[in-house]
Each structure stands twice: as structure tokens, then as C-alpha cells.
Coordinates of C-alpha atoms in Angstrom, one line a residue:
M1 CA -20.4 10.3 18.9
A2 CA -23.9 11.1 17.9
P3 CA -24.6 14.8 16.7
V4 CA -26.2 17.1 19.1
R5 CA -30.0 17.1 18.3
G6 CA -30.9 20.5 16.7
D7 CA -27.5 21.3 15.7
G8 CA -27.8 20.6 12.0
M9 CA -26.1 23.7 10.7
R10 CA -28.7 24.7 7.9
G11 CA -26.5 27.4 6.6
L12 CA -23.7 24.8 6.0
A13 CA -26.3 22.5 4.2
V14 CA -27.5 25.0 1.9
F15 CA -24.1 26.4 1.0
I16 CA -23.1 22.6 0.1
S17 CA -26.3 22.1 -1.8
D18 CA -25.4 25.3 -3.8
I19 CA -22.0 24.2 -4.7
R20 CA -23.4 20.8 -5.9
N21 CA -25.9 22.7 -8.1
C22 CA -23.4 24.8 -9.8
K23 CA -23.3 23.9 -13.6
S24 CA -19.6 25.0 -14.2
K25 CA -16.3 25.3 -12.4
E26 CA -16.6 29.0 -13.2
A27 CA -20.0 29.3 -11.2
E28 CA -18.6 27.1 -8.4
V29 CA -15.8 29.5 -8.1
K30 CA -18.1 32.6 -8.0
R31 CA -20.1 31.0 -5.3
I32 CA -17.2 30.1 -3.1
N33 CA -15.7 33.7 -3.3
K34 CA -18.8 35.1 -2.4
E35 CA -19.1 32.9 0.5
L36 CA -15.5 33.5 1.7
A37 CA -16.1 37.2 1.3
N38 CA -19.2 36.7 3.8
I39 CA -17.2 34.8 6.2
R40 CA -14.5 37.3 6.2
S41 CA -16.8 40.0 7.0
K42 CA -18.3 38.1 9.8
F43 CA -15.2 37.2 11.4
K44 CA -13.7 40.9 11.1
G45 CA -16.9 43.0 11.9
D46 CA -19.2 41.1 14.0
K47 CA -17.8 40.7 17.6
T48 CA -21.1 39.0 19.0
L49 CA -20.5 36.0 17.1
D50 CA -21.6 33.0 19.2
G51 CA -19.9 29.6 19.3
Y52 CA -22.7 28.0 17.1
Q53 CA -22.1 30.7 14.4
K54 CA -18.3 30.3 14.7
K55 CA -18.5 26.7 14.3
K56 CA -20.7 27.0 11.1
Y57 CA -18.4 29.3 9.5
V58 CA -15.2 27.3 10.3
C59 CA -17.1 24.2 8.9
K60 CA -17.7 26.2 5.8
L61 CA -13.9 27.1 5.4
L62 CA -13.2 23.4 6.0
F63 CA -15.5 22.3 3.1
I64 CA -13.9 25.0 1.0
F65 CA -10.6 23.7 1.7
L66 CA -11.5 20.0 0.7
L67 CA -12.6 21.3 -2.5
G68 CA -9.2 22.4 -3.4
H69 CA -9.2 25.9 -2.5
D70 CA -6.8 27.8 -0.2
I71 CA -7.8 29.1 3.1
D72 CA -5.7 32.0 4.7
F73 CA -7.9 33.1 7.6
G74 CA -10.3 31.6 10.2
H75 CA -7.5 29.9 12.1
M76 CA -7.7 32.2 15.3
E77 CA -11.8 31.5 15.3
A78 CA -11.0 27.8 15.2
V79 CA -8.4 28.1 18.2
N80 CA -11.4 30.0 20.1
L81 CA -13.6 27.1 19.7
L82 CA -11.3 24.7 21.5
S83 CA -12.1 26.6 24.9
S84 CA -15.7 25.7 24.3
N85 CA -17.5 23.1 26.6
K86 CA -19.7 21.9 23.7
Y87 CA -18.5 19.0 22.2
S88 CA -19.6 19.9 18.6
E89 CA -17.9 23.2 18.8
K90 CA -14.7 21.8 20.4
Q91 CA -14.7 18.9 17.8
I92 CA -14.9 21.4 14.9
G93 CA -12.0 23.3 16.3
Y94 CA -9.6 20.3 16.7
L95 CA -10.7 19.1 13.1
F96 CA -9.8 22.5 11.6
I97 CA -6.5 22.7 13.5
S98 CA -5.6 18.9 12.5
V99 CA -6.2 19.8 8.8
L100 CA -5.2 23.4 8.3
V101 CA -2.7 24.7 11.0
N102 CA 0.8 24.2 10.1
T103 CA 3.2 23.3 12.8
N104 CA 5.2 26.6 12.3
S105 CA 2.0 28.7 12.9
D106 CA 2.4 31.5 15.3
L107 CA -0.7 30.0 17.0
I108 CA 0.8 26.9 17.8
R109 CA 1.5 28.1 21.3
L110 CA -2.1 28.7 21.9
I111 CA -3.0 25.3 20.5
I112 CA -0.7 23.4 22.7
Q113 CA -2.1 25.3 25.7
S114 CA -5.8 24.4 24.9
I115 CA -4.6 20.8 24.3
K116 CA -3.0 20.5 27.8
N117 CA -6.2 22.1 29.5
D118 CA -8.2 19.4 27.7
L119 CA -5.7 16.6 28.7
Q120 CA -6.2 17.7 32.3
S121 CA -10.0 17.9 32.0
R122 CA -12.4 15.3 33.8
N123 CA -14.6 15.0 30.8
P124 CA -12.9 11.9 28.9
V125 CA -14.6 13.2 25.6
H126 CA -12.5 16.5 25.8
V127 CA -9.5 14.3 26.5
N128 CA -9.9 12.1 23.6
L129 CA -10.4 14.9 21.2
A130 CA -7.1 16.5 22.3
L131 CA -5.4 13.0 21.9
Q132 CA -7.0 12.5 18.5
C133 CA -5.7 16.0 17.6
I134 CA -2.1 15.3 18.7
A135 CA -2.1 12.2 16.7
N136 CA -3.3 13.4 13.6
I137 CA -0.7 16.5 13.8
G138 CA 1.9 13.9 14.8
S139 CA 4.9 16.4 14.7
R140 CA 7.9 16.3 16.7
D141 CA 6.8 19.7 18.2
M142 CA 3.8 17.8 19.6
A143 CA 5.9 14.8 20.7
E144 CA 8.1 17.3 22.6
S145 CA 5.2 19.2 24.3
F146 CA 3.4 16.3 25.5
S147 CA 6.2 13.5 26.2
N148 CA 5.1 13.6 30.0
E149 CA 1.3 13.8 29.8
I150 CA 0.6 11.0 27.4
P151 CA 2.7 8.3 29.1
K152 CA 1.1 9.1 32.4
L153 CA -2.3 9.2 31.0
L154 CA -1.6 5.7 29.4
V155 CA -0.5 4.0 32.7
S156 CA -2.3 5.7 35.4
G157 CA -4.8 3.8 37.5
D158 CA -7.1 6.8 37.4
T159 CA -7.4 7.0 33.9
M160 CA -10.5 5.7 32.2
D161 CA -10.3 2.9 29.8
V162 CA -11.5 5.0 26.7
V163 CA -8.8 7.4 27.3
K164 CA -6.1 4.8 27.6
Q165 CA -7.0 3.3 24.3
S166 CA -6.6 6.9 23.0
A167 CA -3.5 7.6 24.6
A168 CA -1.7 4.3 23.3
L169 CA -2.6 5.0 19.8
C170 CA -1.6 8.6 20.2
L171 CA 1.8 7.4 21.7
L172 CA 2.1 5.0 18.7
R173 CA 1.6 7.8 16.3
L174 CA 4.2 10.0 17.9
F175 CA 6.6 7.1 18.4
R176 CA 6.8 6.8 14.6
S177 CA 8.0 10.3 14.3
S178 CA 9.9 10.8 17.6
P179 CA 11.1 7.4 19.3
E180 CA 12.5 9.0 22.1
I181 CA 9.2 10.1 23.3
I182 CA 8.8 6.5 25.0
P183 CA 10.5 6.5 28.5
G184 CA 12.6 3.7 29.4
G185 CA 13.2 2.2 32.7
E186 CA 10.3 1.4 34.9
W187 CA 7.9 2.6 32.2
T188 CA 8.8 -0.6 30.2
S189 CA 7.2 -2.8 32.5
R190 CA 4.1 -0.7 33.1
I191 CA 3.5 -0.5 29.4
I192 CA 4.0 -4.3 28.9
H193 CA 1.6 -4.9 31.6
L194 CA -1.1 -3.3 30.0
L195 CA -1.5 -6.8 28.1
N196 CA -3.0 -7.9 31.4
D197 CA -5.6 -5.0 31.5
Q198 CA -9.0 -6.2 32.0
H199 CA -10.7 -3.9 29.2
M200 CA -10.0 -5.8 25.9
G201 CA -9.9 -2.3 24.1
V202 CA -7.2 -1.2 26.2
V203 CA -5.2 -4.8 25.4
T204 CA -5.9 -4.1 21.7
A205 CA -4.6 -0.6 21.5
A206 CA -1.6 -1.5 23.7
T207 CA -0.5 -4.6 21.6
S208 CA -0.4 -2.4 18.8
L209 CA 2.1 0.1 20.5
I210 CA 4.1 -2.6 22.1
D211 CA 4.5 -4.3 18.6
A212 CA 6.0 -1.0 17.4
L213 CA 8.5 -0.7 20.4
V214 CA 9.5 -4.5 20.2
K215 CA 10.5 -3.9 16.4
R216 CA 12.6 -1.1 17.8
N217 CA 14.3 -2.6 20.7
P218 CA 13.3 -6.3 21.2
E219 CA 15.4 -7.1 24.2
E220 CA 14.0 -4.5 26.3
Y221 CA 10.4 -5.6 25.8
K222 CA 10.9 -9.1 25.6
G223 CA 8.8 -9.6 28.8
C224 CA 5.7 -9.1 26.8
V225 CA 5.9 -12.7 25.3
N226 CA 4.8 -14.5 28.4
L227 CA 2.0 -12.0 28.9
A228 CA 1.0 -12.1 25.2
V229 CA 0.8 -15.8 25.0
S230 CA -1.3 -15.8 28.3
R231 CA -3.5 -13.5 26.9
L232 CA -3.9 -15.3 23.6
S233 CA -4.4 -18.7 25.3
R234 CA -7.4 -17.1 27.2
I235 CA -9.0 -15.7 24.1
V236 CA -8.7 -18.9 22.1
T237 CA -9.9 -21.1 24.7
A238 CA -12.7 -19.0 25.6
S239 CA -16.2 -19.2 24.2
Y240 CA -17.8 -16.6 22.3
T241 CA -20.3 -16.0 25.2
D242 CA -17.4 -15.0 27.3
L243 CA -16.4 -12.1 25.3
Q244 CA -19.6 -10.6 24.1
D245 CA -18.6 -7.3 23.6
Y246 CA -15.4 -8.2 21.6
T247 CA -16.9 -11.2 19.7
Y248 CA -17.3 -10.9 16.1
Y249 CA -19.7 -13.2 14.3
F250 CA -19.0 -15.9 16.9
V251 CA -15.1 -15.4 17.0
P252 CA -13.9 -14.1 20.3
A253 CA -11.7 -11.0 19.6
P254 CA -10.3 -11.8 16.3
W255 CA -8.4 -8.7 15.8
L256 CA -6.6 -8.8 19.1
S257 CA -5.7 -12.4 18.6
V258 CA -4.3 -11.5 15.0
K259 CA -2.1 -8.6 16.7
L260 CA -1.0 -10.9 19.6
L261 CA 0.0 -13.4 17.0
R262 CA 2.0 -10.9 14.9
L263 CA 3.6 -9.5 18.0
L264 CA 5.0 -12.9 18.9
Q265 CA 6.6 -13.3 15.4
N266 CA 9.2 -10.5 16.4
Y267 CA 11.0 -13.2 18.3
N268 CA 12.7 -16.4 17.2
P269 CA 12.7 -18.6 19.0
V270 CA 9.6 -17.0 20.4
T271 CA 10.5 -18.2 23.8
E272 CA 13.0 -20.5 25.9
E273 CA 10.8 -21.0 28.7
P274 CA 9.6 -24.7 28.3
G275 CA 6.2 -23.8 30.1
V276 CA 5.4 -20.9 28.0
R277 CA 6.4 -22.8 24.8
A278 CA 4.0 -25.8 25.7
R279 CA 1.2 -23.4 26.4
L280 CA 1.6 -21.5 22.8
N281 CA 1.8 -24.7 21.0
E282 CA -1.5 -25.7 22.8
T283 CA -2.9 -22.6 21.7
L284 CA -1.8 -22.9 18.3
E285 CA -3.3 -26.7 18.0
T286 CA -6.6 -25.2 19.6
I287 CA -6.6 -22.6 16.6
L288 CA -6.1 -25.5 14.1
N289 CA -8.6 -27.7 15.7
K290 CA -11.2 -24.9 15.4
A291 CA -10.6 -24.5 11.7
Q292 CA -11.9 -28.0 11.5
E293 CA -15.4 -27.3 13.3
P294 CA -18.4 -26.9 11.3
P295 CA -18.9 -22.9 10.8
K296 CA -21.2 -21.4 13.6
S297 CA -22.6 -19.0 10.9
K298 CA -23.0 -18.9 7.2
K299 CA -22.1 -15.2 6.9
V300 CA -19.0 -14.4 5.1
Q301 CA -17.7 -12.3 8.2
H302 CA -17.6 -15.4 10.3
S303 CA -15.4 -17.2 7.9
N304 CA -13.1 -14.0 7.4
A305 CA -12.7 -13.6 11.0
K306 CA -12.0 -17.1 11.6
N307 CA -9.5 -17.5 8.9
A308 CA -7.6 -14.4 9.6
V309 CA -6.9 -15.8 13.0
L310 CA -6.2 -19.4 11.3
F311 CA -3.7 -17.8 8.8
E312 CA -1.8 -15.6 11.3
A313 CA -1.3 -18.8 13.7
I314 CA 0.0 -20.6 10.7
N315 CA 2.4 -17.7 9.9
L316 CA 3.8 -18.0 13.4
I317 CA 4.2 -21.6 13.0
I318 CA 6.2 -21.3 10.0
H319 CA 8.2 -18.1 11.6
S320 CA 9.2 -20.6 14.4
D321 CA 10.0 -23.6 12.1
S322 CA 10.5 -25.9 15.1
E323 CA 7.4 -27.9 15.6
P324 CA 7.2 -30.7 13.1
T325 CA 3.8 -31.8 14.2
L326 CA 2.3 -28.1 13.6
L327 CA 4.1 -27.6 10.4
V328 CA 2.4 -30.9 9.0
R329 CA -0.8 -30.1 10.4
A330 CA -0.7 -26.5 9.2
C331 CA 0.2 -27.8 5.5
N332 CA -2.7 -30.1 5.6
Q333 CA -5.0 -27.3 6.6
L334 CA -3.8 -25.1 3.7
G335 CA -4.2 -28.0 1.3
Q336 CA -8.1 -28.1 2.0
F337 CA -8.0 -24.4 0.9
L338 CA -6.4 -24.8 -2.5
S339 CA -10.0 -26.1 -3.7
N340 CA -12.0 -23.5 -1.8
R341 CA -14.3 -21.3 -3.7
E342 CA -13.1 -18.1 -2.5
T343 CA -10.2 -16.8 -4.6
N344 CA -8.5 -14.9 -1.9
L345 CA -8.3 -18.1 0.5
R346 CA -6.7 -20.1 -2.5
Y347 CA -4.2 -17.1 -3.1
L348 CA -3.3 -17.1 0.7
A349 CA -3.1 -20.7 1.1
L350 CA -0.6 -21.0 -2.1
E351 CA 1.4 -18.2 -0.6
S352 CA 1.8 -19.7 2.9
M353 CA 2.7 -23.1 1.3
C354 CA 5.5 -21.4 -0.5
H355 CA 6.9 -20.7 2.8
L356 CA 6.3 -24.1 4.2
A357 CA 7.8 -25.6 1.2
T358 CA 11.2 -24.2 2.5
S359 CA 11.0 -26.0 5.9
E360 CA 12.8 -29.3 6.2
F361 CA 9.9 -30.7 8.3
S362 CA 7.0 -29.9 5.8
H363 CA 8.7 -29.9 2.4
E364 CA 7.6 -33.5 1.7
E365 CA 4.1 -32.7 2.9
V366 CA 3.8 -29.9 0.6
K367 CA 4.7 -32.0 -2.4
K368 CA 1.7 -34.0 -1.7
H369 CA -0.4 -31.4 -3.2
Q370 CA 1.7 -31.0 -6.4
E371 CA -1.1 -32.0 -8.7
V372 CA -3.7 -29.6 -7.4
V373 CA -1.0 -26.8 -7.8
I374 CA -0.2 -27.7 -11.1
L375 CA -4.2 -27.3 -11.9
S376 CA -4.1 -24.1 -10.2
M377 CA -1.4 -22.9 -12.5
K378 CA -3.3 -23.8 -15.6
M379 CA -6.9 -23.3 -14.6
E380 CA -7.2 -20.3 -12.4
K381 CA -9.0 -17.2 -13.6
D382 CA -6.9 -14.9 -11.6
V383 CA -3.4 -14.2 -12.9
S384 CA -2.1 -13.3 -9.4
V385 CA -3.2 -16.7 -8.3
R386 CA -1.4 -18.3 -11.4
Q387 CA 1.4 -16.6 -10.4
M388 CA 1.4 -17.9 -6.9
A389 CA 0.9 -21.5 -8.0
V390 CA 4.2 -20.9 -10.4
D391 CA 6.0 -19.6 -7.3
L392 CA 4.7 -22.6 -5.1
L393 CA 5.8 -25.2 -7.7
Y394 CA 9.2 -23.4 -7.8
A395 CA 9.5 -23.8 -4.1
M396 CA 8.5 -27.5 -3.8
C397 CA 10.9 -28.5 -6.6
D398 CA 13.7 -31.1 -5.9
R399 CA 15.3 -33.8 -7.6
S400 CA 12.4 -36.2 -7.4
N401 CA 9.9 -34.0 -9.2
A402 CA 12.1 -31.5 -11.2
E403 CA 11.6 -33.1 -14.6
E404 CA 7.9 -33.2 -14.1
I405 CA 7.5 -29.8 -12.8
V406 CA 9.8 -28.1 -15.5
Q407 CA 7.9 -29.9 -18.1
E408 CA 4.5 -28.7 -17.0
M409 CA 6.0 -25.2 -16.8
L410 CA 7.2 -25.5 -20.4
N411 CA 3.9 -26.7 -21.6
Y412 CA 2.2 -24.1 -19.9
L413 CA 4.5 -21.2 -21.3
E414 CA 2.7 -21.3 -24.8
T415 CA -0.7 -20.0 -23.3
A416 CA 0.7 -18.4 -20.2
D417 CA -0.4 -14.6 -19.4
Y418 CA 2.5 -12.0 -20.5
S419 CA 2.9 -10.8 -16.9
I420 CA 4.2 -14.1 -15.5
R421 CA 5.8 -15.2 -18.7
E422 CA 9.1 -13.8 -18.1
E423 CA 9.5 -14.9 -14.7
M424 CA 8.4 -18.5 -15.5
V425 CA 11.2 -18.4 -18.0
L426 CA 13.7 -17.7 -15.5
K427 CA 12.2 -20.1 -12.8
V428 CA 12.4 -22.8 -15.6
A429 CA 16.2 -21.8 -16.6
I430 CA 17.1 -22.0 -12.7
L431 CA 15.4 -25.3 -12.0
A432 CA 17.0 -26.8 -15.3
E433 CA 20.4 -25.7 -14.4
K434 CA 20.0 -26.8 -10.8
Y435 CA 18.5 -30.2 -11.2
A436 CA 19.5 -31.5 -15.0
T437 CA 20.6 -35.0 -14.7
D438 CA 22.5 -34.8 -18.2
F439 CA 23.8 -32.1 -20.5
T440 CA 21.2 -32.3 -23.2
W441 CA 21.9 -29.8 -25.8
F442 CA 19.2 -27.1 -26.4
N443 CA 18.6 -25.7 -30.0
F444 CA 18.0 -22.1 -30.3
V445 CA 16.1 -20.2 -33.0
P446 CA 15.7 -16.5 -32.3
A447 CA 13.2 -14.4 -34.4
L448 CA 11.8 -10.9 -34.5
Q449 CA 7.9 -10.7 -34.5
W450 CA 6.4 -7.4 -35.5
E451 CA 3.3 -6.0 -37.6
S452 CA 4.3 -5.5 -41.0
D453 CA 3.3 -1.6 -40.9
N454 CA 5.7 -1.2 -37.9
A455 CA 8.4 -3.2 -39.2
L456 CA 8.7 -0.4 -42.1
K457 CA 9.1 2.2 -39.3
L458 CA 11.7 0.5 -37.0
N459 CA 14.7 -1.2 -38.7
V460 CA 16.1 -3.8 -36.2
Q461 CA 19.0 -6.1 -37.0
M462 CA 19.7 -9.1 -35.0
K463 CA 23.3 -10.6 -34.9
P464 CA 23.4 -14.4 -35.8
V465 CA 24.1 -16.6 -32.8
E466 CA 25.2 -20.1 -32.5
P467 CA 22.2 -22.5 -33.1
T468 CA 23.3 -24.8 -30.2
L469 CA 23.6 -24.0 -26.5
E470 CA 24.8 -26.5 -23.6
A471 CA 22.7 -26.7 -20.6
G472 CA 23.9 -24.3 -18.0
A473 CA 25.7 -22.0 -20.6
Q474 CA 24.8 -18.5 -21.5
I475 CA 24.6 -16.6 -24.9
Q476 CA 24.1 -13.0 -25.8
Q477 CA 21.8 -11.8 -28.7
L478 CA 22.9 -8.4 -29.9
L479 CA 20.4 -6.1 -31.7
T480 CA 20.8 -2.9 -33.4
A481 CA 17.8 -0.6 -34.0
E482 CA 17.1 2.5 -36.4
C483 CA 14.0 4.5 -36.1
I484 CA 12.6 5.3 -39.7
E485 CA 9.4 6.8 -38.5
D486 CA 7.6 7.2 -35.1
Y487 CA 5.7 4.0 -34.1
A488 CA 3.4 2.4 -31.4
D489 CA 4.0 -0.4 -29.0
A490 CA 7.3 -2.6 -29.3
P491 CA 8.8 -5.7 -31.2
T492 CA 8.8 -9.0 -29.8
I493 CA 11.3 -11.6 -30.0
E494 CA 10.5 -15.2 -30.4
V495 CA 12.8 -18.0 -29.0
N496 CA 12.3 -21.7 -30.2
F497 CA 14.2 -24.4 -28.6
R498 CA 14.2 -28.1 -28.0
Y499 CA 14.2 -29.5 -24.6
N500 CA 14.2 -33.3 -23.7
G501 CA 12.9 -33.9 -27.3
A502 CA 10.0 -31.5 -27.1
Q503 CA 9.7 -28.4 -29.2
Q504 CA 9.4 -25.2 -26.8
K505 CA 8.6 -21.5 -27.7
F506 CA 8.2 -18.4 -25.7
N507 CA 8.2 -14.6 -26.7
I508 CA 9.9 -11.9 -24.9
K509 CA 8.9 -8.0 -25.5
L510 CA 11.9 -5.8 -26.3
P511 CA 12.3 -2.7 -24.4
L512 CA 12.2 -0.9 -27.7
T513 CA 9.5 1.8 -27.3
I514 CA 9.6 5.1 -29.1
N515 CA 11.1 7.1 -26.2
K516 CA 14.3 5.2 -26.6
F517 CA 15.2 7.6 -29.6
F518 CA 14.7 11.0 -27.4
E519 CA 17.7 13.5 -27.3
P520 CA 17.2 15.5 -24.1
T521 CA 16.8 19.2 -24.6
E522 CA 17.7 22.2 -22.4
M523 CA 15.6 25.2 -22.3
N524 CA 14.8 28.1 -19.7
A525 CA 11.4 28.8 -18.5
D526 CA 10.7 31.6 -21.3
S527 CA 11.6 28.9 -24.1
F528 CA 9.6 26.4 -22.7
F529 CA 6.1 28.2 -22.1
A530 CA 6.6 29.7 -25.7
R531 CA 6.9 26.6 -27.4
W532 CA 4.0 25.2 -25.0
K533 CA 1.8 27.9 -26.0
N534 CA 2.7 27.1 -29.9
L535 CA 1.8 23.5 -29.5
S536 CA -2.0 24.3 -28.3
G537 CA -3.8 22.4 -31.2
D538 CA -6.0 19.5 -30.5
Q539 CA -4.0 17.0 -32.3
Q540 CA -0.7 18.4 -30.7
R541 CA -1.7 17.7 -27.2
A542 CA -2.8 14.7 -25.0
Q543 CA -3.6 14.8 -21.2
K544 CA -4.7 12.1 -18.7
V545 CA -5.7 12.3 -15.2
F546 CA -5.0 9.2 -13.2
K547 CA -4.7 7.7 -9.9
A548 CA -1.1 7.0 -8.5
Q549 CA -0.4 3.1 -8.5
Q550 CA 1.6 3.7 -5.3
P551 CA 1.9 6.4 -2.3
L552 CA 3.0 9.6 -4.2
D553 CA 6.8 9.8 -4.3
L554 CA 8.0 13.2 -6.0
P555 CA 11.5 12.2 -6.0
G556 CA 10.8 8.7 -7.6
A557 CA 8.6 10.3 -10.2
R558 CA 11.4 12.6 -11.2
N559 CA 13.8 9.5 -11.5
K560 CA 11.2 7.9 -13.7
L561 CA 11.1 11.1 -16.1
T562 CA 15.0 11.3 -16.2
G563 CA 15.1 7.7 -17.1
F564 CA 12.5 8.0 -19.7
G565 CA 15.0 9.9 -21.9
M566 CA 13.9 13.7 -21.8
Q567 CA 15.5 16.6 -20.3
L568 CA 14.1 17.2 -16.7
L569 CA 13.8 20.9 -16.4
D570 CA 14.4 22.6 -12.9
N571 CA 13.1 26.0 -11.9
V572 CA 10.8 26.1 -15.0
D573 CA 7.4 25.6 -13.6
P574 CA 5.9 28.2 -10.9
N575 CA 4.7 25.1 -8.9
P576 CA 7.9 23.6 -7.4
D577 CA 6.1 20.2 -7.2
N578 CA 5.2 20.0 -11.0
M579 CA 7.7 18.3 -13.3
V580 CA 8.2 19.5 -16.7
C581 CA 10.4 17.9 -19.6
A582 CA 11.5 18.5 -23.1
G583 CA 13.1 16.3 -25.8
I584 CA 13.5 15.5 -29.5
I585 CA 12.8 12.4 -31.2
H586 CA 15.1 11.6 -34.0
T587 CA 13.9 9.5 -36.9
Q588 CA 15.4 8.9 -40.3
T589 CA 12.5 11.0 -41.8
Q590 CA 11.9 13.9 -39.5
Q591 CA 12.5 15.3 -35.9
V592 CA 9.7 15.6 -33.7
G593 CA 9.9 17.9 -30.6
C594 CA 8.1 17.0 -27.5
L595 CA 7.2 18.8 -24.2
L596 CA 5.8 17.2 -21.1
R597 CA 4.3 18.4 -17.8
L598 CA 3.4 16.2 -14.9
E599 CA 1.2 17.6 -12.0
P600 CA 1.1 15.7 -8.8
N601 CA -2.0 16.1 -6.4
K602 CA -0.7 15.1 -3.1
Q603 CA -4.2 15.0 -1.4
A604 CA -6.0 13.2 -4.0
Q605 CA -2.9 10.9 -4.7
M606 CA -3.4 11.7 -8.5
F607 CA -1.4 12.9 -11.4
R608 CA -2.3 15.1 -14.4
L609 CA 0.0 14.3 -17.3
T610 CA 0.2 16.7 -20.4
I611 CA 2.1 15.9 -23.6
R612 CA 2.3 18.5 -26.2
A613 CA 4.4 17.4 -29.4
S614 CA 4.7 18.6 -33.3
K615 CA 3.0 15.1 -34.2
E616 CA -0.3 13.7 -33.0
S617 CA 0.7 10.0 -33.1
V618 CA 3.7 10.9 -30.8
T619 CA 1.6 12.9 -28.5
R620 CA -0.7 9.8 -27.9
E621 CA 2.1 7.2 -27.7
I622 CA 4.3 9.3 -25.3
C623 CA 1.2 9.7 -22.9
E624 CA 0.2 6.1 -23.0
L625 CA 3.5 5.0 -22.2
L626 CA 4.1 7.4 -19.4
T627 CA 0.7 6.8 -17.8
D628 CA 1.7 3.2 -16.8
Q629 CA 4.8 4.4 -15.1
F630 CA 3.2 6.2 -12.1

């Protein structure tokens, strides 16, 4: 909703400008503390504050919180804003509560009562604000408090469409934390029939909810299949002028189409009813036909929307795996994308064809694209596309083409990207064992490859192995390693062998990094921080702040640190989320003590890693090795 004219909160803008103009962290903290003192005095001493002033000060508190500072007051003033009839004041109150109020707060009863008042309001904007707040908090308490009101809002004939949309999405959010919130019995039919609603926004939101419900209880909600097929058919056969409000770059309701196609993939077979099945097949054929039509726009948004529906339709065809004609047509359509200039389309085409290659109806059709896929493996610039091409070659391989595919993979191994080389070797070995026509012998010559400087720092001995190996057999290469001095990187073992008369070679990096020589070291908090303080020189410490590669998983991070070789020290750091470790690297020439501190930032999804060690080269190497783990 557009902001109210003349409601710009100049004081907030000035405060934000002051913060941005601070030249140092100390100056920022000083300015924030000054503002917090001012706000606290206003809330305590000025009993005549109007709604606008409360809103302004609550906004400042929100901004300060988003900068990373703790806020321990202002909650009651935010709750008071909920009773305002002005949208902007009520909105800020709900925003503050969604972000800063704990579900165990003493104010939760007041908040729940205010939300209930707004849910009964005749103003749809107020109802939506309440629903959004419930969804944002999403706690079990919220689910229990509003388990009656929200389902009624969703299916009531008196509820406005915009409120029904919010109610469906709010119910979906609560269902994920408290599945029992969804009533059964007659409610099931009433929720399913939202797919027939005249308002497309309601149908879109309801489809997301029903998809989640189906995943939990497919039998109870099986009645949604007929309605979903019917709605999808009407969308696909409609002209883009028929659904103007929900047409995106000449594609009618693409988001809803994708959701309906995904909903149907929860069932296999999708339906047993011949009439519904025929209508679904006709709809899928129409989607494939439209993919062949000239584009109605040159805009990338048009092709993206059109292709999103197409790929989801192909996913449904693959999922059903029962219509040979549709499977072959889908394969031919994907084959056209293999030469498309868009990298993402080529990747998606290869990925979908991997699934088609496993179907008895489309396997032979996929094999017709073998030459193009081999070119993709060799020529693609993006390594993820090359990886997917390798996966497709592996999936399409059978006795008729195994020798050619294996030879192409072996040829490519010499120049393949390191990140996919190991998996390629495994795939080659599996295919050779599965489809070998004779027991040709393989000559193996393993050799250690490493820089001469590092070879003096790590003594690696390899036990001799038999130089010949029969196809399908296995052999174990034993290595022993002694650390002479700390080193960087890790050695590589090079394996040369002959296959079908051709010489082959590939390199495997050994998991022999410096942390393999750690001895875990126990110590208490006093000892840890005393040594931490002693290792404070510039050459004794290394620090990196980096974005987490995956959603923050603190138990997983603890497991990784334990597996790294150091001792994870519990109850040492004052912050329970922080992780600290200690260990000693044993080399032939010296012992190197090493301390570690990993500080997660849950809100920013980031880590700060600090390493302190008695030797600079160890500090840098340990920091580099660990940064890639999170």
C-alpha cells in the first residue's frame, strides 16, 4: 500500500542520515546511544505522545535493531500502535512485533487480543495486517490461538478475495509448524473447492496450501486432482486476453500453471478416471504445441514464463511415465534446447533428459542426441552444464553405445575440470564393469605428484601394487605420511593405465592437508583466553568474514570442526553460539599450537572465523582450509 502523503517522518530520515555519515564504528555507537537515551526519556516522561510520534520512535528502534544492536524497551508502545485506526501506525506496530517480540513475552496476551480485534474488523487492510503478523511469527502459540478464526476466514462466503489470499498463505505458514491446525471432515472439501474460486489470486494462494496438505495426507485431498486438471485446462486453452489481470508477458497465469502442475505430481498415477486423464493429456499436448509457436514477444520475461510452464509440464509427463507419445514429444522439445544460447535452458534440458533416459518409452529417443551431448561435455563454458552433460551420457548409456561413450569420457578426462573429474572416473568404472564385452587387462602405474618444495615438508611413502588389474576387480593403494614441516595445499596421485589399447591418465587429490596432523587439546576458559591474548601479533592471527554457503546449521558446524581434528571446547566462549577449538600440529621439526574461534551471525547468515597460531604460515593455511567448509 502506498505511504500516506505527508507522513515522511523527517526525524527518522535525519537519524538515518546521521548514522550513514558516521566516520567510525565508535561514532555510530555514540550516536545510537544518544538516540536511545532520547527515545527512552520520551517514552517514560512524555505522556502526551501521539500516534505519529510513537510510530517515529518505534521506527528508530527497528532501524537500530537492524543495525545489530539489542533493543530492550519500546515493546508496549508498539503494542499500543496496534489499536490505532491509521494504517501506517498499525503497520509499524505489527512490524515491530513480528521482528522483536518473543513468543514468551508477557505482552503476548495483549498482542493476541489486538490481532483478534483486527481479524473481526470490516476493514480488509487491518485484517491483512493481522494475518501477516500471525504468519511472520508463525509459532505454535499463534496456531493454537487462531485455529478457529483463520480457517473460517478462508472458506467464508463473506470474506473478501484479498483477505482469502492472505488467510490461505497464513494457514500454510502455521500448518508447517503445527499441522493439527487444519481441520478435517467437511473442511477438506471446502478447502479443495477453493480451486474453483472465480478470483485467480485466491486460487493461486489456495493451490500452495493444498499442495502442502496433499504431501502430508494425499488420500484425504485426492479430490483436488479433478479440479486442478479442470482449472489448468481452462488456463492453458485461454487466450492471454481472457486473463488480462493475471497474464504475464502474453502468458496466462504462469505461476498458477506451474503450481497446479506441481500439485498433480503428488499423485502417481495422477488419476484413474479416463475422462480426467484424457483432459490432462490434451492439456499437456497443448502446452507442448504452444512451445513450438513463434514468440509473442522478444522480451526475456516472455520466454522465461513460457518455458517455466513447459518444463513443469515435462516434469509431470516424466513423473507419470505412462504416455509414450508425450514422452517422445517432450524429448524432442528438450533436444531443441540443447543448442539454445541461454545457458540455463541448456542445463535444464540436460537435467530433464537425464530423467527421460530412464524411461523405456523415451530412452531410444534420448540416444539420438548423443553427439550434441558429447559436444556439451567438451565445449560448454559453464562447469555445471558440463557436469550435467556427463550425467546424461551416463544415463543414456547401454550396450549399443557404451564403448563410444566410455572412450569419449576417457578422452575428456585429461582436460576435465577438477571438480567433476572424480565423479567421471567413478562413472567410467561403473560403465566399464557393467557393459564390458571382454576382460581386457588394465595396466596401472600410480605416482605421487607434488611441488618439490612441499615434497621436502611431507614424506609420503606408497606401498607397491600389482601393475596389472583385471576388469571388474579392485585394488587398494596404501600410503603412509610423516609431516616434516608445515605445508600448504595437498599432494596428488597420478594414475596411468591402458584401456582398449589407449593410454589413459587421471589425477586424484589426496585428502592429506596439514590439519590431518592435529592433536586435539583440552583446556578451560582461563587457559584458552590467556593463550588467545598471547597470540595477538599480526603474523600470529588470521581472520575472515564470509557468507555461509548453506543456511546456518550450528550443530552441523560443530560436527565439521570436530572432524577437522581440533578439540571443540564447550562452555568456554561467553556466547553459547560461538565455537572455539584448540589443537597442536605435530611436525618432525616443531610443534605448532593453534586456537580457533568461529562466530556465526544468524541474521546475516555469515561467519567470522579467527585463527591464532604460533606460526604465520599455519595461521594462513588453517584459515583458508576452514573457510571453504562453511
